[in-house]
mmCIF file of C-alpha atoms in Angstrom:
data_model
loop_
_atom_site.group_PDB
_atom_site.id
_atom_site.type_symbol
_atom_site.label_atom_id
_atom_site.label_comp_id
_atom_site.label_asym_id
_atom_site.label_seq_id
_atom_site.Cartn_x
_atom_site.Cartn_y
_atom_site.Cartn_z
ATOM 1 C CA UNK A 1 -12.676 -25.568 -21.412
ATOM 2 C CA UNK A 2 -9.565 -27.085 -23.037
ATOM 3 C CA UNK A 3 -6.591 -28.524 -21.172
ATOM 4 C CA UNK A 4 -4.498 -25.369 -21.561
ATOM 5 C CA UNK A 5 -7.258 -23.210 -20.077
ATOM 6 C CA UNK A 6 -7.703 -25.614 -17.185
ATOM 7 C CA UNK A 7 -3.990 -25.510 -16.442
ATOM 8 C CA UNK A 8 -3.984 -21.721 -16.625
ATOM 9 C CA UNK A 9 -7.015 -21.565 -14.365
ATOM 10 C CA UNK A 10 -5.114 -23.421 -11.684
ATOM 11 C CA UNK A 11 -1.912 -21.483 -12.033
ATOM 12 C CA UNK A 12 -3.726 -18.149 -12.006
ATOM 13 C CA UNK A 13 -4.998 -18.778 -8.527
ATOM 14 C CA UNK A 14 -1.647 -20.032 -7.343
ATOM 15 C CA UNK A 15 0.069 -16.959 -8.755
ATOM 16 C CA UNK A 16 -2.319 -14.553 -7.137
ATOM 17 C CA UNK A 17 -3.331 -15.786 -3.700
ATOM 18 C CA UNK A 18 -1.891 -13.130 -1.471
ATOM 19 C CA UNK A 19 -3.396 -13.854 1.919
ATOM 20 C CA UNK A 20 -2.504 -17.530 2.227
ATOM 21 C CA UNK A 21 0.738 -18.786 3.687
ATOM 22 C CA UNK A 22 3.437 -19.538 1.162
ATOM 23 C CA UNK A 23 4.252 -23.184 0.547
ATOM 24 C CA UNK A 24 7.872 -23.914 -0.224
ATOM 25 C CA UNK A 25 8.654 -25.837 -3.366
ATOM 26 C CA UNK A 26 9.855 -29.249 -2.334
ATOM 27 C CA UNK A 27 13.332 -30.300 -3.428
ATOM 28 C CA UNK A 28 13.477 -33.771 -4.999
ATOM 29 C CA UNK A 29 15.610 -36.494 -3.491
ATOM 30 C CA UNK A 30 19.112 -36.276 -4.916
ATOM 31 C CA UNK A 31 20.169 -39.345 -6.857
ATOM 32 C CA UNK A 32 23.750 -40.246 -7.609
ATOM 33 C CA UNK A 33 24.968 -37.308 -9.701
ATOM 34 C CA UNK A 34 26.404 -37.624 -13.155
ATOM 35 C CA UNK A 35 27.384 -35.079 -15.759
ATOM 36 C CA UNK A 36 24.387 -36.082 -17.865
ATOM 37 C CA UNK A 37 21.994 -35.736 -14.935
ATOM 38 C CA UNK A 38 23.375 -32.319 -14.027
ATOM 39 C CA UNK A 39 23.201 -31.013 -17.592
ATOM 40 C CA UNK A 40 19.693 -32.410 -17.967
ATOM 41 C CA UNK A 41 18.605 -30.696 -14.759
ATOM 42 C CA UNK A 42 20.047 -27.370 -15.893
ATOM 43 C CA UNK A 43 18.363 -27.586 -19.291
ATOM 44 C CA UNK A 44 15.070 -28.624 -17.689
ATOM 45 C CA UNK A 45 15.312 -25.814 -15.168
ATOM 46 C CA UNK A 46 15.918 -23.214 -17.855
ATOM 47 C CA UNK A 47 12.926 -24.472 -19.829
ATOM 48 C CA UNK A 48 10.747 -24.391 -16.701
ATOM 49 C CA UNK A 49 11.892 -20.850 -15.945
ATOM 50 C CA UNK A 50 10.951 -19.752 -19.453
ATOM 51 C CA UNK A 51 7.501 -21.307 -19.020
ATOM 52 C CA UNK A 52 7.095 -19.547 -15.674
ATOM 53 C CA UNK A 53 7.972 -16.188 -17.241
ATOM 54 C CA UNK A 54 5.476 -16.815 -20.041
ATOM 55 C CA UNK A 55 2.660 -17.553 -17.585
ATOM 56 C CA UNK A 56 3.483 -14.542 -15.414
ATOM 57 C CA UNK A 57 3.481 -12.310 -18.499
ATOM 58 C CA UNK A 58 0.089 -13.669 -19.547
ATOM 59 C CA UNK A 59 -1.597 -12.854 -16.227
ATOM 60 C CA UNK A 60 0.319 -9.623 -15.749
ATOM 61 C CA UNK A 61 0.048 -7.927 -19.138
ATOM 62 C CA UNK A 62 -2.783 -9.348 -21.254
ATOM 63 C CA UNK A 63 -6.356 -8.217 -20.738
ATOM 64 C CA UNK A 64 -7.580 -11.811 -21.009
ATOM 65 C CA UNK A 65 -5.167 -12.921 -18.304
ATOM 66 C CA UNK A 66 -5.921 -9.953 -16.037
ATOM 67 C CA UNK A 67 -9.658 -10.546 -16.196
ATOM 68 C CA UNK A 68 -9.285 -14.302 -15.687
ATOM 69 C CA UNK A 69 -7.182 -13.692 -12.606
ATOM 70 C CA UNK A 70 -9.664 -11.164 -11.240
ATOM 71 C CA UNK A 71 -12.533 -13.618 -11.680
ATOM 72 C CA UNK A 72 -10.652 -16.334 -9.806
ATOM 73 C CA UNK A 73 -9.729 -13.993 -6.975
ATOM 74 C CA UNK A 74 -13.379 -13.065 -6.583
ATOM 75 C CA UNK A 75 -14.388 -16.721 -6.565
ATOM 76 C CA UNK A 76 -11.697 -17.640 -4.044
ATOM 77 C CA UNK A 77 -12.210 -14.831 -1.513
ATOM 78 C CA UNK A 78 -15.792 -13.773 -2.096
ATOM 79 C CA UNK A 79 -17.053 -10.272 -2.776
ATOM 80 C CA UNK A 80 -18.399 -7.782 -0.246
ATOM 81 C CA UNK A 81 -21.067 -5.740 -2.037
ATOM 82 C CA UNK A 82 -21.572 -3.191 0.763
ATOM 83 C CA UNK A 83 -22.869 -0.111 -1.068
ATOM 84 C CA UNK A 84 -21.175 2.579 1.010
ATOM 85 C CA UNK A 85 -17.787 0.852 1.135
ATOM 86 C CA UNK A 86 -17.779 0.195 -2.598
ATOM 87 C CA UNK A 87 -18.757 3.783 -3.370
ATOM 88 C CA UNK A 88 -15.864 4.938 -1.213
ATOM 89 C CA UNK A 89 -13.494 2.501 -2.926
ATOM 90 C CA UNK A 90 -14.583 3.748 -6.362
ATOM 91 C CA UNK A 91 -13.950 7.324 -5.243
ATOM 92 C CA UNK A 92 -10.488 6.495 -3.894
ATOM 93 C CA UNK A 93 -9.442 4.692 -7.073
ATOM 94 C CA UNK A 94 -10.775 7.553 -9.212
ATOM 95 C CA UNK A 95 -8.793 10.099 -7.194
ATOM 96 C CA UNK A 96 -5.598 8.044 -7.073
ATOM 97 C CA UNK A 97 -5.749 7.076 -10.740
ATOM 98 C CA UNK A 98 -5.951 10.767 -11.676
ATOM 99 C CA UNK A 99 -3.087 11.585 -9.303
ATOM 100 C CA UNK A 100 -0.866 8.824 -10.677
ATOM 101 C CA UNK A 101 -1.875 9.567 -14.260
ATOM 102 C CA UNK A 102 -0.675 13.155 -13.882
ATOM 103 C CA UNK A 103 2.886 11.833 -13.685
ATOM 104 C CA UNK A 104 2.687 8.266 -15.034
ATOM 105 C CA UNK A 105 0.319 7.796 -17.959
ATOM 106 C CA UNK A 106 1.055 4.052 -18.119
ATOM 107 C CA UNK A 107 -1.634 3.556 -15.473
ATOM 108 C CA UNK A 108 -4.211 3.923 -18.239
ATOM 109 C CA UNK A 109 -2.692 1.002 -20.146
ATOM 110 C CA UNK A 110 -3.717 -1.402 -17.368
ATOM 111 C CA UNK A 111 -6.484 0.199 -15.293
ATOM 112 C CA UNK A 112 -6.670 -1.348 -11.834
ATOM 113 C CA UNK A 113 -9.189 -4.131 -11.268
ATOM 114 C CA UNK A 114 -10.370 -4.101 -7.668
ATOM 115 C CA UNK A 115 -12.957 -5.384 -5.225
ATOM 116 C CA UNK A 116 -13.596 -5.782 -1.501
ATOM 117 C CA UNK A 117 -13.221 -9.398 -0.396
ATOM 118 C CA UNK A 118 -14.718 -11.179 2.607
ATOM 119 C CA UNK A 119 -11.483 -11.857 4.523
ATOM 120 C CA UNK A 120 -11.557 -10.515 8.096
ATOM 121 C CA UNK A 121 -7.863 -9.756 8.576
ATOM 122 C CA UNK A 122 -6.369 -6.270 8.219
ATOM 123 C CA UNK A 123 -4.926 -6.351 4.724
ATOM 124 C CA UNK A 124 -5.055 -5.208 1.118
ATOM 125 C CA UNK A 125 -2.976 -6.445 -1.778
ATOM 126 C CA UNK A 126 -1.889 -5.825 -5.337
ATOM 127 C CA UNK A 127 -0.973 -8.836 -7.437
ATOM 128 C CA UNK A 128 -0.339 -9.586 -11.107
ATOM 129 C CA UNK A 129 -2.120 -7.579 -13.783
ATOM 130 C CA UNK A 130 -2.896 -4.612 -11.509
ATOM 131 C CA UNK A 131 -5.406 -6.782 -9.658
ATOM 132 C CA UNK A 132 -6.125 -5.355 -6.225
ATOM 133 C CA UNK A 133 -8.365 -6.336 -3.350
ATOM 134 C CA UNK A 134 -9.183 -4.912 0.059
ATOM 135 C CA UNK A 135 -10.076 -7.157 2.981
ATOM 136 C CA UNK A 136 -13.346 -6.394 4.725
ATOM 137 C CA UNK A 137 -11.314 -6.630 7.936
ATOM 138 C CA UNK A 138 -9.343 -3.515 7.018
ATOM 139 C CA UNK A 139 -12.421 -1.420 7.739
ATOM 140 C CA UNK A 140 -12.460 -2.687 11.320
ATOM 141 C CA UNK A 141 -9.208 -0.773 11.848
ATOM 142 C CA UNK A 142 -9.428 2.154 9.434
ATOM 143 C CA UNK A 143 -12.494 4.366 9.109
ATOM 144 C CA UNK A 144 -10.783 7.446 7.675
ATOM 145 C CA UNK A 145 -10.860 7.697 3.884
ATOM 146 C CA UNK A 146 -7.529 9.519 3.732
ATOM 147 C CA UNK A 147 -5.765 6.700 5.588
ATOM 148 C CA UNK A 148 -7.437 4.025 3.465
ATOM 149 C CA UNK A 149 -6.250 5.947 0.406
ATOM 150 C CA UNK A 150 -2.670 5.773 1.710
ATOM 151 C CA UNK A 151 -2.916 1.981 1.987
ATOM 152 C CA UNK A 152 -4.163 1.724 -1.581
ATOM 153 C CA UNK A 153 -1.620 4.258 -2.871
ATOM 154 C CA UNK A 154 1.148 2.082 -1.421
ATOM 155 C CA UNK A 155 -0.229 -0.998 -3.169
ATOM 156 C CA UNK A 156 -0.588 0.943 -6.412
ATOM 157 C CA UNK A 157 3.053 1.949 -6.041
ATOM 158 C CA UNK A 158 3.914 -1.745 -6.088
ATOM 159 C CA UNK A 159 1.711 -2.160 -9.143
ATOM 160 C CA UNK A 160 3.175 0.772 -11.072
ATOM 161 C CA UNK A 161 6.693 -0.576 -10.595
ATOM 162 C CA UNK A 162 5.627 -4.146 -11.413
ATOM 163 C CA UNK A 163 6.799 -5.427 -8.029
ATOM 164 C CA UNK A 164 4.327 -8.363 -7.944
ATOM 165 C CA UNK A 165 5.752 -9.869 -11.151
ATOM 166 C CA UNK A 166 9.338 -9.103 -10.158
ATOM 167 C CA UNK A 167 8.767 -10.579 -6.707
ATOM 168 C CA UNK A 168 7.159 -13.691 -8.169
ATOM 169 C CA UNK A 169 10.117 -14.285 -10.471
ATOM 170 C CA UNK A 170 12.555 -13.596 -7.644
ATOM 171 C CA UNK A 171 10.764 -16.035 -5.335
ATOM 172 C CA UNK A 172 10.037 -18.829 -7.793
ATOM 173 C CA UNK A 173 12.964 -18.622 -10.201
ATOM 174 C CA UNK A 174 15.704 -20.172 -8.048
ATOM 175 C CA UNK A 175 13.379 -22.921 -6.826
ATOM 176 C CA UNK A 176 12.387 -23.854 -10.354
ATOM 177 C CA UNK A 177 15.971 -23.861 -11.604
ATOM 178 C CA UNK A 178 17.055 -25.958 -8.627
ATOM 179 C CA UNK A 179 14.222 -28.438 -8.979
ATOM 180 C CA UNK A 180 13.911 -28.994 -12.727
ATOM 181 C CA UNK A 181 11.343 -31.705 -12.091
ATOM 182 C CA UNK A 182 7.665 -31.871 -12.903
ATOM 183 C CA UNK A 183 6.079 -28.888 -14.640
ATOM 184 C CA UNK A 184 6.386 -25.191 -14.055
ATOM 185 C CA UNK A 185 2.680 -25.192 -13.242
ATOM 186 C CA UNK A 186 3.337 -27.473 -10.307
ATOM 187 C CA UNK A 187 6.174 -25.276 -9.132
ATOM 188 C CA UNK A 188 4.039 -22.154 -9.277
ATOM 189 C CA UNK A 189 1.154 -23.928 -7.568
ATOM 190 C CA UNK A 190 3.498 -24.912 -4.749
ATOM 191 C CA UNK A 191 4.581 -21.323 -4.159
ATOM 192 C CA UNK A 192 1.501 -19.343 -3.291
ATOM 193 C CA UNK A 193 1.888 -15.586 -3.644
ATOM 194 C CA UNK A 194 1.908 -13.903 -0.240
ATOM 195 C CA UNK A 195 4.252 -11.000 -0.797
ATOM 196 C CA UNK A 196 7.097 -13.439 -1.454
ATOM 197 C CA UNK A 197 9.995 -11.880 -3.269
ATOM 198 C CA UNK A 198 9.302 -8.317 -2.161
ATOM 199 C CA UNK A 199 12.377 -6.598 -0.791
ATOM 200 C CA UNK A 200 12.902 -3.768 1.654
ATOM 201 C CA UNK A 201 13.891 -1.413 -1.211
ATOM 202 C CA UNK A 202 10.606 -2.313 -2.930
ATOM 203 C CA UNK A 203 8.679 -1.454 0.237
ATOM 204 C CA UNK A 204 10.452 1.894 0.534
ATOM 205 C CA UNK A 205 9.832 2.625 -3.140
ATOM 206 C CA UNK A 206 6.112 1.911 -2.722
ATOM 207 C CA UNK A 207 6.001 4.089 0.412
ATOM 208 C CA UNK A 208 7.682 7.001 -1.343
ATOM 209 C CA UNK A 209 5.461 6.678 -4.390
ATOM 210 C CA UNK A 210 2.406 6.642 -2.121
ATOM 211 C CA UNK A 211 3.460 10.026 -0.727
ATOM 212 C CA UNK A 212 3.767 11.448 -4.241
ATOM 213 C CA UNK A 213 0.380 10.041 -5.235
ATOM 214 C CA UNK A 214 -1.410 11.293 -2.113
ATOM 215 C CA UNK A 215 0.217 14.729 -2.454
ATOM 216 C CA UNK A 216 -1.262 15.040 -5.950
ATOM 217 C CA UNK A 217 -4.709 13.895 -4.801
ATOM 218 C CA UNK A 218 -7.486 15.573 -2.767
ATOM 219 C CA UNK A 219 -6.365 13.654 0.344
ATOM 220 C CA UNK A 220 -4.501 15.051 3.343
ATOM 221 C CA UNK A 221 -0.787 14.234 2.896
ATOM 222 C CA UNK A 222 -0.533 13.965 6.671
ATOM 223 C CA UNK A 223 -2.500 10.713 6.444
ATOM 224 C CA UNK A 224 0.703 9.044 5.214
ATOM 225 C CA UNK A 225 2.313 9.443 8.635
ATOM 226 C CA UNK A 226 -0.981 9.254 10.529
ATOM 227 C CA UNK A 227 -1.837 5.749 9.313
ATOM 228 C CA UNK A 228 1.495 4.425 10.586
ATOM 229 C CA UNK A 229 0.969 6.195 13.900
ATOM 230 C CA UNK A 230 -2.385 4.406 14.083
ATOM 231 C CA UNK A 231 -0.690 1.068 13.380
ATOM 232 C CA UNK A 232 1.834 1.800 16.148
ATOM 233 C CA UNK A 233 -0.969 2.750 18.542
ATOM 234 C CA UNK A 234 -2.738 -0.545 17.750
ATOM 235 C CA UNK A 235 0.187 -2.888 17.386
ATOM 236 C CA UNK A 236 3.522 -1.386 18.384
ATOM 237 C CA UNK A 237 6.578 -0.864 16.223
ATOM 238 C CA UNK A 238 6.866 -4.322 14.642
ATOM 239 C CA UNK A 239 4.285 -4.823 11.906
ATOM 240 C CA UNK A 240 4.924 -8.569 11.988
ATOM 241 C CA UNK A 241 2.964 -8.783 15.249
ATOM 242 C CA UNK A 242 -0.611 -8.484 14.010
ATOM 243 C CA UNK A 243 -0.787 -5.879 11.292
ATOM 244 C CA UNK A 244 0.758 -7.114 8.050
ATOM 245 C CA UNK A 245 -0.548 -4.310 5.900
ATOM 246 C CA UNK A 246 1.949 -2.832 3.464
ATOM 247 C CA UNK A 247 4.742 -5.049 4.759
ATOM 248 C CA UNK A 248 5.102 -7.890 2.285
ATOM 249 C CA UNK A 249 8.889 -7.986 2.446
ATOM 250 C CA UNK A 250 10.382 -10.471 4.876
ATOM 251 C CA UNK A 251 12.851 -7.783 5.950
ATOM 252 C CA UNK A 252 10.323 -4.974 5.975
ATOM 253 C CA UNK A 253 10.901 -1.524 7.519
ATOM 254 C CA UNK A 254 9.611 -0.897 11.034
ATOM 255 C CA UNK A 255 6.357 0.970 11.567
ATOM 256 C CA UNK A 256 8.135 3.885 13.254
ATOM 257 C CA UNK A 257 10.680 4.232 10.455
ATOM 258 C CA UNK A 258 7.886 4.415 7.912
ATOM 259 C CA UNK A 259 5.985 7.015 9.922
ATOM 260 C CA UNK A 260 9.142 9.068 10.402
ATOM 261 C CA UNK A 261 9.976 8.872 6.695
ATOM 262 C CA UNK A 262 6.607 10.414 5.915
ATOM 263 C CA UNK A 263 6.937 13.012 8.680
ATOM 264 C CA UNK A 264 10.259 14.098 7.185
ATOM 265 C CA UNK A 265 8.615 14.487 3.787
ATOM 266 C CA UNK A 266 5.845 16.588 5.342
ATOM 267 C CA UNK A 267 8.426 18.856 6.961
ATOM 268 C CA UNK A 268 10.131 19.229 3.585
ATOM 269 C CA UNK A 269 6.770 20.018 1.959
ATOM 270 C CA UNK A 270 6.285 22.842 4.453
ATOM 271 C CA UNK A 271 9.668 24.338 3.609
ATOM 272 C CA UNK A 272 11.121 23.084 6.879
ATOM 273 C CA UNK A 273 8.598 24.960 9.004
ATOM 274 C CA UNK A 274 6.352 22.230 10.460
ATOM 275 C CA UNK A 275 7.353 19.323 12.708
ATOM 276 C CA UNK A 276 5.641 16.934 15.107
ATOM 277 C CA UNK A 277 7.107 15.609 18.337
ATOM 278 C CA UNK A 278 5.228 13.351 20.752
ATOM 279 C CA UNK A 279 1.832 14.450 19.485
ATOM 280 C CA UNK A 280 2.569 18.178 19.508
ATOM 281 C CA UNK A 281 2.691 20.220 16.302
ATOM 282 C CA UNK A 282 5.429 22.836 16.034
ATOM 283 C CA UNK A 283 5.752 25.698 13.557
ATOM 284 C CA UNK A 284 9.154 27.346 13.246
ATOM 285 C CA UNK A 285 10.141 25.325 16.336
ATOM 286 C CA UNK A 286 7.383 26.987 18.378
ATOM 287 C CA UNK A 287 4.499 25.029 19.844
ATOM 288 C CA UNK A 288 1.258 25.345 17.941
ATOM 289 C CA UNK A 289 -1.117 22.668 19.216
ATOM 290 C CA UNK A 290 -1.400 19.284 20.869
ATOM 291 C CA UNK A 291 -4.683 17.986 19.430
ATOM 292 C CA UNK A 292 -7.064 16.196 21.766
ATOM 293 C CA UNK A 293 -7.851 12.543 21.020
ATOM 294 C CA UNK A 294 -11.218 12.021 19.357
ATOM 295 C CA UNK A 295 -13.350 9.334 17.703
ATOM 296 C CA UNK A 296 -10.841 6.543 18.237
ATOM 297 C CA UNK A 297 -7.954 8.678 16.997
ATOM 298 C CA UNK A 298 -5.089 9.365 19.400
ATOM 299 C CA UNK A 299 -3.579 12.790 19.888
ATOM 300 C CA UNK A 300 -0.428 11.644 18.074
ATOM 301 C CA UNK A 301 -2.344 10.347 15.057
ATOM 302 C CA UNK A 302 -4.403 13.510 14.820
ATOM 303 C CA UNK A 303 -1.257 15.655 15.025
ATOM 304 C CA UNK A 304 -0.064 14.285 11.693
ATOM 305 C CA UNK A 305 -3.321 15.324 10.029
ATOM 306 C CA UNK A 306 -2.763 18.865 11.319
ATOM 307 C CA UNK A 307 0.816 18.659 10.073
ATOM 308 C CA UNK A 308 -0.409 17.604 6.635
ATOM 309 C CA UNK A 309 -2.834 20.521 6.407
ATOM 310 C CA UNK A 310 -0.121 22.974 7.422
ATOM 311 C CA UNK A 311 2.352 21.470 4.945
ATOM 312 C CA UNK A 312 -0.221 21.806 2.158
ATOM 313 C CA UNK A 313 -0.895 25.419 3.185
ATOM 314 C CA UNK A 314 2.791 26.316 2.954
ATOM 315 C CA UNK A 315 3.256 24.416 -0.303
ATOM 316 C CA UNK A 316 0.249 26.048 -1.970
ATOM 317 C CA UNK A 317 0.933 29.596 -0.799
ATOM 318 C CA UNK A 318 -1.915 29.880 1.714
ATOM 319 C CA UNK A 319 0.403 30.640 4.622
ATOM 320 C CA UNK A 320 0.849 34.215 3.392
ATOM 321 C CA UNK A 321 -2.749 34.914 4.448
ATOM 322 C CA UNK A 322 -3.935 35.444 8.010
ATOM 323 C CA UNK A 323 -5.293 32.526 9.997
ATOM 324 C CA UNK A 324 -8.869 32.891 11.212
ATOM 325 C CA UNK A 325 -11.645 30.908 12.849
ATOM 326 C CA UNK A 326 -14.511 29.768 10.643
ATOM 327 C CA UNK A 327 -16.866 28.387 13.242
ATOM 328 C CA UNK A 328 -14.887 25.629 14.965
ATOM 329 C CA UNK A 329 -12.366 25.288 12.124
ATOM 330 C CA UNK A 330 -9.032 27.085 11.937
ATOM 331 C CA UNK A 331 -8.385 28.328 8.400
ATOM 332 C CA UNK A 332 -5.110 29.502 6.888
ATOM 333 C CA UNK A 333 -6.143 31.268 3.725
ATOM 334 C CA UNK A 334 -8.270 28.707 1.862
ATOM 335 C CA UNK A 335 -6.712 25.754 3.714
ATOM 336 C CA UNK A 336 -8.508 24.175 6.710
ATOM 337 C CA UNK A 337 -5.952 23.363 9.418
ATOM 338 C CA UNK A 338 -7.820 21.848 12.367
ATOM 339 C CA UNK A 339 -11.420 21.584 13.536
ATOM 340 C CA UNK A 340 -11.705 22.007 17.289
ATOM 341 C CA UNK A 341 -13.311 19.164 19.227
ATOM 342 C CA UNK A 342 -13.908 18.622 22.911
ATOM 343 C CA UNK A 343 -10.579 18.963 24.695
ATOM 344 C CA UNK A 344 -9.055 21.347 22.133
ATOM 345 C CA UNK A 345 -8.489 25.053 22.582
ATOM 346 C CA UNK A 346 -11.004 27.211 20.751
ATOM 347 C CA UNK A 347 -10.549 27.774 17.041
ATOM 348 C CA UNK A 348 -10.083 31.496 17.692
ATOM 349 C CA UNK A 349 -7.280 30.850 20.201
ATOM 350 C CA UNK A 350 -5.527 28.453 17.829
ATOM 351 C CA UNK A 351 -5.851 30.925 14.929
ATOM 352 C CA UNK A 352 -4.297 33.675 17.047
ATOM 353 C CA UNK A 353 -1.406 31.386 18.007
ATOM 354 C CA UNK A 354 -0.896 30.394 14.390
ATOM 355 C CA UNK A 355 -0.662 34.036 13.299
ATOM 356 C CA UNK A 356 2.010 34.683 15.935
ATOM 357 C CA UNK A 357 4.331 31.864 14.904
ATOM 358 C CA UNK A 358 3.745 31.105 11.216
#
């Protein structure tokens, strides 16, 4: 391996490490200033910035760079080869790629490279070159495929809008221009990617894109709000406490605001007919159901899944049909709405109520 490849090997890892804490670029001791020194620093900083942009472009847009980065991520974090989890991950990426591709064909220019790593924290990330990874620890908190798909759809939203590269430039650029010492490789190596440079508008954009992607996929759109309700149930309203998923920005939105943003979109999808308040689902402002908690899912979390099914039914024209019970499942036309579990009213009772208020 030649010197250039060795240097790129080191910078690739520094550019892409998304679970480690960021290390701030040190500022050199300031000597007695002179016009020559200042001009030299500016020129050096501009040159370093250009080199940084060149390296970011290499790992972000070239197939050679993307694959090299993926290999280093795998080496750094390890690979979980669990058969069932990887089959599920393949299925999610297949579904989401088709959903995104239906409105943004550029996804096929840089297909996502992904794997499950061995980290135990609750996280997933998208970095340069559409490289994505899911922590094994995420599965300790999420066991519902629809909710996992929301997490990945959010990260793919970042990828589709090139937020990792933009965030890297935003985070590193000023430091490099201010320092103008050493090499750009050293500057990049000293600023490990951990969501640095992401802004609140970027987080909102990724959230909103995730809703669009999920709505075009086979997944329940209610999972968008449900996953944030789950985070709130586990960790409260401030995602900085324990759960850092989908909150790379330093000034990130609160968990409740993200849930409520999705709930508003679900109401809009239903034509303004379906809402949720304190775990109870309402149709046309009339109470439909308060789902019982089940299988580690709270009543409030489950309510958003019911909301998503109802919103899809209204959007797709199924609400014109009568609701009926198919075994323990309430159907509205061809759309399943809720499957009764212990603690719920019977499917027949819920179907009758739905017909009265829909």
